[in-house]
């Protein structure tokens, strides 16, 4: 072989041009080892990674009028899983408040494989996740984690995170009692009452 196999090949990555010379000067032909059919492809002398595993190229020269057939030569290289990354397609709410609307989280992996979502443990009291729908449970910081575990061709992606702040909700107080219209010293009092829009107790 006069070519060098790639040292760090990965699924979907660039291939290389295989080359070999016979001591007779006769042309050399190339083929794939049967076990490599799902790992790489050969088109002429161009080798392309198509899977994960070991790619083995076979070189043959059947001989001619003056030369015997050459012993078969082999060139092998490993094809690793491809790397992938995750990016969010959604934008979290900029002014989220307790009791307000949530949002739908979305993200894609460069592999095209589906992305899964989870609420970070520290955010369990702040937000909840149903499928891709994020709902607000309390004030604090909501962090959504996105994962893609990989498959036979892609390694696991590094987890990605999307966070947003949830502020306390505003509230107001209104009296539900009516003050006496003509109170006099020593006269009867009244019971004062009020409610807060939050439903919390008023002092």
mmCIF file of C-alpha atoms in Angstrom:
data_model
loop_
_atom_site.group_PDB
_atom_site.id
_atom_site.type_symbol
_atom_site.label_atom_id
_atom_site.label_comp_id
_atom_site.label_asym_id
_atom_site.label_seq_id
_atom_site.Cartn_x
_atom_site.Cartn_y
_atom_site.Cartn_z
ATOM 1 C CA UNK A 1 0.000 0.000 0.000
ATOM 2 C CA UNK A 2 1.210 3.499 -0.839
ATOM 3 C CA UNK A 3 -1.695 5.169 0.967
ATOM 4 C CA UNK A 4 -2.134 5.605 4.720
ATOM 5 C CA UNK A 5 -5.460 4.780 6.301
ATOM 6 C CA UNK A 6 -7.047 7.597 8.351
ATOM 7 C CA UNK A 7 -5.954 7.584 11.994
ATOM 8 C CA UNK A 8 -9.211 8.995 13.419
ATOM 9 C CA UNK A 9 -12.076 8.143 11.069
ATOM 10 C CA UNK A 10 -15.678 8.655 12.218
ATOM 11 C CA UNK A 11 -19.089 7.792 10.819
ATOM 12 C CA UNK A 12 -20.115 10.406 8.262
ATOM 13 C CA UNK A 13 -16.632 11.913 8.181
ATOM 14 C CA UNK A 14 -14.261 12.261 5.223
ATOM 15 C CA UNK A 15 -12.805 9.164 3.660
ATOM 16 C CA UNK A 16 -9.527 8.754 1.805
ATOM 17 C CA UNK A 17 -8.104 7.564 -1.481
ATOM 18 C CA UNK A 18 -6.575 4.107 -1.260
ATOM 19 C CA UNK A 19 -3.499 3.360 -3.365
ATOM 20 C CA UNK A 20 -1.179 0.395 -3.756
ATOM 21 C CA UNK A 21 1.566 -0.717 -6.112
ATOM 22 C CA UNK A 22 2.647 -4.192 -7.186
ATOM 23 C CA UNK A 23 6.344 -4.966 -7.566
ATOM 24 C CA UNK A 24 5.510 -6.222 -11.073
ATOM 25 C CA UNK A 25 4.193 -2.809 -12.066
ATOM 26 C CA UNK A 26 0.847 -4.392 -12.923
ATOM 27 C CA UNK A 27 -2.383 -2.654 -11.865
ATOM 28 C CA UNK A 28 -3.771 -3.394 -8.426
ATOM 29 C CA UNK A 29 -7.522 -3.830 -7.805
ATOM 30 C CA UNK A 30 -9.321 -3.029 -4.573
ATOM 31 C CA UNK A 31 -12.322 -4.519 -2.808
ATOM 32 C CA UNK A 32 -13.921 -4.494 0.621
ATOM 33 C CA UNK A 33 -13.605 -7.374 3.040
ATOM 34 C CA UNK A 34 -17.094 -8.896 3.464
ATOM 35 C CA UNK A 35 -17.234 -7.958 7.157
ATOM 36 C CA UNK A 36 -16.656 -4.301 6.254
ATOM 37 C CA UNK A 37 -19.688 -3.880 3.991
ATOM 38 C CA UNK A 38 -21.651 -1.943 6.627
ATOM 39 C CA UNK A 39 -18.660 0.043 7.851
ATOM 40 C CA UNK A 40 -17.284 1.618 4.679
ATOM 41 C CA UNK A 41 -17.974 1.921 0.980
ATOM 42 C CA UNK A 42 -15.563 1.732 -1.938
ATOM 43 C CA UNK A 43 -16.072 3.625 -5.188
ATOM 44 C CA UNK A 44 -13.096 3.152 -7.469
ATOM 45 C CA UNK A 45 -10.283 4.006 -5.079
ATOM 46 C CA UNK A 46 -12.313 6.298 -2.798
ATOM 47 C CA UNK A 47 -13.150 4.853 0.630
ATOM 48 C CA UNK A 48 -16.004 6.455 2.624
ATOM 49 C CA UNK A 49 -17.022 5.629 6.223
ATOM 50 C CA UNK A 50 -20.676 4.517 6.297
ATOM 51 C CA UNK A 51 -20.916 2.871 9.715
ATOM 52 C CA UNK A 52 -18.990 2.057 12.885
ATOM 53 C CA UNK A 53 -16.435 -0.727 13.208
ATOM 54 C CA UNK A 54 -13.340 -1.846 11.296
ATOM 55 C CA UNK A 55 -12.972 -1.135 7.593
ATOM 56 C CA UNK A 56 -10.655 -3.487 5.725
ATOM 57 C CA UNK A 57 -9.591 -2.839 2.130
ATOM 58 C CA UNK A 58 -8.264 -5.768 0.095
ATOM 59 C CA UNK A 59 -5.639 -5.246 -2.622
ATOM 60 C CA UNK A 60 -5.160 -7.909 -5.309
ATOM 61 C CA UNK A 61 -2.991 -8.408 -8.363
ATOM 62 C CA UNK A 62 -3.860 -11.614 -10.294
ATOM 63 C CA UNK A 63 -0.588 -11.770 -12.225
ATOM 64 C CA UNK A 64 0.089 -11.842 -15.947
ATOM 65 C CA UNK A 65 2.074 -13.623 -18.612
ATOM 66 C CA UNK A 66 5.323 -13.175 -16.689
ATOM 67 C CA UNK A 67 4.200 -12.786 -13.069
ATOM 68 C CA UNK A 68 2.396 -14.979 -10.588
ATOM 69 C CA UNK A 69 -0.574 -13.625 -8.644
ATOM 70 C CA UNK A 70 0.540 -11.485 -5.704
ATOM 71 C CA UNK A 71 -0.428 -12.458 -2.148
ATOM 72 C CA UNK A 72 -3.403 -10.380 -1.112
ATOM 73 C CA UNK A 73 -2.583 -7.270 0.945
ATOM 74 C CA UNK A 74 -4.922 -5.641 3.434
ATOM 75 C CA UNK A 75 -5.249 -2.155 4.890
ATOM 76 C CA UNK A 76 -7.551 -1.642 7.898
ATOM 77 C CA UNK A 77 -8.690 1.278 10.008
ATOM 78 C CA UNK A 78 -11.213 1.838 12.773
ATOM 79 C CA UNK A 79 -14.336 3.955 12.240
ATOM 80 C CA UNK A 80 -15.648 5.503 15.473
ATOM 81 C CA UNK A 81 -19.089 6.855 16.289
ATOM 82 C CA UNK A 82 -19.676 10.406 15.097
ATOM 83 C CA UNK A 83 -19.867 13.255 17.580
ATOM 84 C CA UNK A 84 -23.070 15.268 17.936
ATOM 85 C CA UNK A 85 -24.223 18.381 19.755
ATOM 86 C CA UNK A 86 -27.541 19.840 20.942
ATOM 87 C CA UNK A 87 -28.860 23.349 20.402
ATOM 88 C CA UNK A 88 -32.110 24.850 21.674
ATOM 89 C CA UNK A 89 -34.635 26.144 19.136
ATOM 90 C CA UNK A 90 -36.951 27.632 21.774
ATOM 91 C CA UNK A 91 -36.613 30.888 23.688
ATOM 92 C CA UNK A 92 -37.653 30.804 27.362
ATOM 93 C CA UNK A 93 -40.053 33.502 28.635
ATOM 94 C CA UNK A 94 -38.258 36.753 29.454
ATOM 95 C CA UNK A 95 -40.623 37.928 32.200
ATOM 96 C CA UNK A 96 -41.977 34.757 33.741
ATOM 97 C CA UNK A 97 -43.893 35.065 37.014
ATOM 98 C CA UNK A 98 -45.492 32.573 39.352
ATOM 99 C CA UNK A 99 -48.928 31.709 38.042
ATOM 100 C CA UNK A 100 -48.073 32.931 34.549
ATOM 101 C CA UNK A 101 -47.879 31.057 31.274
ATOM 102 C CA UNK A 102 -45.115 28.568 30.588
ATOM 103 C CA UNK A 103 -43.672 27.725 27.180
ATOM 104 C CA UNK A 104 -42.874 24.847 24.852
ATOM 105 C CA UNK A 105 -39.221 23.820 24.889
ATOM 106 C CA UNK A 106 -37.584 22.621 21.666
ATOM 107 C CA UNK A 107 -34.088 21.514 20.720
ATOM 108 C CA UNK A 108 -32.363 19.638 17.908
ATOM 109 C CA UNK A 109 -29.307 17.405 17.749
ATOM 110 C CA UNK A 110 -26.863 17.654 14.844
ATOM 111 C CA UNK A 111 -27.357 13.910 14.379
ATOM 112 C CA UNK A 112 -31.061 14.400 13.678
ATOM 113 C CA UNK A 113 -31.899 12.000 16.522
ATOM 114 C CA UNK A 114 -34.727 12.985 18.916
ATOM 115 C CA UNK A 115 -33.847 15.034 21.994
ATOM 116 C CA UNK A 116 -35.283 14.303 25.458
ATOM 117 C CA UNK A 117 -35.968 16.930 28.141
ATOM 118 C CA UNK A 118 -35.937 16.918 31.941
ATOM 119 C CA UNK A 119 -36.222 19.498 34.716
ATOM 120 C CA UNK A 120 -32.991 19.926 36.681
ATOM 121 C CA UNK A 121 -33.413 18.563 40.236
ATOM 122 C CA UNK A 122 -32.816 21.998 41.786
ATOM 123 C CA UNK A 123 -35.756 23.372 39.759
ATOM 124 C CA UNK A 124 -38.340 20.784 40.839
ATOM 125 C CA UNK A 125 -40.265 23.355 42.931
ATOM 126 C CA UNK A 126 -40.040 26.060 40.247
ATOM 127 C CA UNK A 127 -41.251 24.346 37.076
ATOM 128 C CA UNK A 128 -42.587 21.076 35.740
ATOM 129 C CA UNK A 129 -42.346 19.373 32.378
ATOM 130 C CA UNK A 130 -45.034 17.416 30.549
ATOM 131 C CA UNK A 131 -43.636 16.241 27.251
ATOM 132 C CA UNK A 132 -42.171 19.477 25.901
ATOM 133 C CA UNK A 133 -44.544 21.806 27.799
ATOM 134 C CA UNK A 134 -42.991 23.702 30.702
ATOM 135 C CA UNK A 135 -45.353 24.945 33.423
ATOM 136 C CA UNK A 136 -44.454 27.295 36.270
ATOM 137 C CA UNK A 137 -44.872 26.090 39.852
ATOM 138 C CA UNK A 138 -43.063 28.722 41.912
ATOM 139 C CA UNK A 139 -40.517 31.523 42.005
ATOM 140 C CA UNK A 140 -36.826 30.859 41.377
ATOM 141 C CA UNK A 141 -34.751 29.611 38.451
ATOM 142 C CA UNK A 142 -36.134 26.989 36.087
ATOM 143 C CA UNK A 143 -33.501 24.933 34.257
ATOM 144 C CA UNK A 144 -34.437 22.506 31.489
ATOM 145 C CA UNK A 145 -31.889 19.886 30.486
ATOM 146 C CA UNK A 146 -31.741 18.433 26.951
ATOM 147 C CA UNK A 147 -30.132 15.046 26.263
ATOM 148 C CA UNK A 148 -29.439 12.815 23.297
ATOM 149 C CA UNK A 149 -28.022 9.396 24.202
ATOM 150 C CA UNK A 150 -26.699 8.463 20.762
ATOM 151 C CA UNK A 151 -27.168 5.252 18.815
ATOM 152 C CA UNK A 152 -25.132 2.765 16.814
ATOM 153 C CA UNK A 153 -23.630 5.560 14.695
ATOM 154 C CA UNK A 154 -23.485 8.557 17.052
ATOM 155 C CA UNK A 155 -21.970 8.983 20.493
ATOM 156 C CA UNK A 156 -23.944 10.634 23.277
ATOM 157 C CA UNK A 157 -24.196 14.423 23.036
ATOM 158 C CA UNK A 158 -23.037 16.660 25.846
ATOM 159 C CA UNK A 159 -26.159 17.747 27.779
ATOM 160 C CA UNK A 160 -27.432 21.260 27.015
ATOM 161 C CA UNK A 161 -29.345 23.499 29.411
ATOM 162 C CA UNK A 162 -31.838 26.344 29.068
ATOM 163 C CA UNK A 163 -32.684 28.449 32.129
ATOM 164 C CA UNK A 164 -34.997 31.338 32.953
ATOM 165 C CA UNK A 165 -35.958 33.262 36.072
ATOM 166 C CA UNK A 166 -39.441 33.094 37.563
ATOM 167 C CA UNK A 167 -40.363 36.154 39.630
ATOM 168 C CA UNK A 168 -42.851 36.368 42.469
ATOM 169 C CA UNK A 169 -46.377 37.196 41.362
ATOM 170 C CA UNK A 170 -47.869 40.587 42.200
ATOM 171 C CA UNK A 171 -50.884 40.740 44.516
ATOM 172 C CA UNK A 172 -53.284 43.323 45.868
ATOM 173 C CA UNK A 173 -55.483 43.666 48.973
ATOM 174 C CA UNK A 174 -59.099 44.796 49.031
ATOM 175 C CA UNK A 175 -61.409 45.287 51.995
ATOM 176 C CA UNK A 176 -64.536 43.156 52.121
ATOM 177 C CA UNK A 177 -65.883 45.025 55.201
ATOM 178 C CA UNK A 178 -67.506 48.449 55.337
ATOM 179 C CA UNK A 179 -66.363 50.883 57.961
ATOM 180 C CA UNK A 180 -69.157 52.381 60.120
ATOM 181 C CA UNK A 181 -70.583 55.570 58.672
ATOM 182 C CA UNK A 182 -71.300 57.375 61.969
ATOM 183 C CA UNK A 183 -68.997 56.003 64.649
ATOM 184 C CA UNK A 184 -68.923 57.772 68.022
ATOM 185 C CA UNK A 185 -66.733 57.436 71.048
ATOM 186 C CA UNK A 186 -68.009 54.594 73.201
ATOM 187 C CA UNK A 187 -70.207 53.294 70.415
ATOM 188 C CA UNK A 188 -70.186 49.917 68.726
ATOM 189 C CA UNK A 189 -67.190 48.821 66.717
ATOM 190 C CA UNK A 190 -67.180 46.560 63.687
ATOM 191 C CA UNK A 191 -65.347 43.560 62.248
ATOM 192 C CA UNK A 192 -62.781 44.435 59.621
ATOM 193 C CA UNK A 193 -62.147 41.987 56.788
ATOM 194 C CA UNK A 194 -60.006 41.962 53.662
ATOM 195 C CA UNK A 195 -58.747 39.524 51.060
ATOM 196 C CA UNK A 196 -55.591 39.303 48.979
ATOM 197 C CA UNK A 197 -55.711 38.287 45.322
ATOM 198 C CA UNK A 198 -53.065 35.698 46.179
ATOM 199 C CA UNK A 199 -55.436 33.995 48.620
ATOM 200 C CA UNK A 200 -52.870 34.442 51.376
ATOM 201 C CA UNK A 201 -53.959 35.617 54.851
ATOM 202 C CA UNK A 202 -54.140 39.399 55.379
ATOM 203 C CA UNK A 203 -52.917 40.978 58.639
#
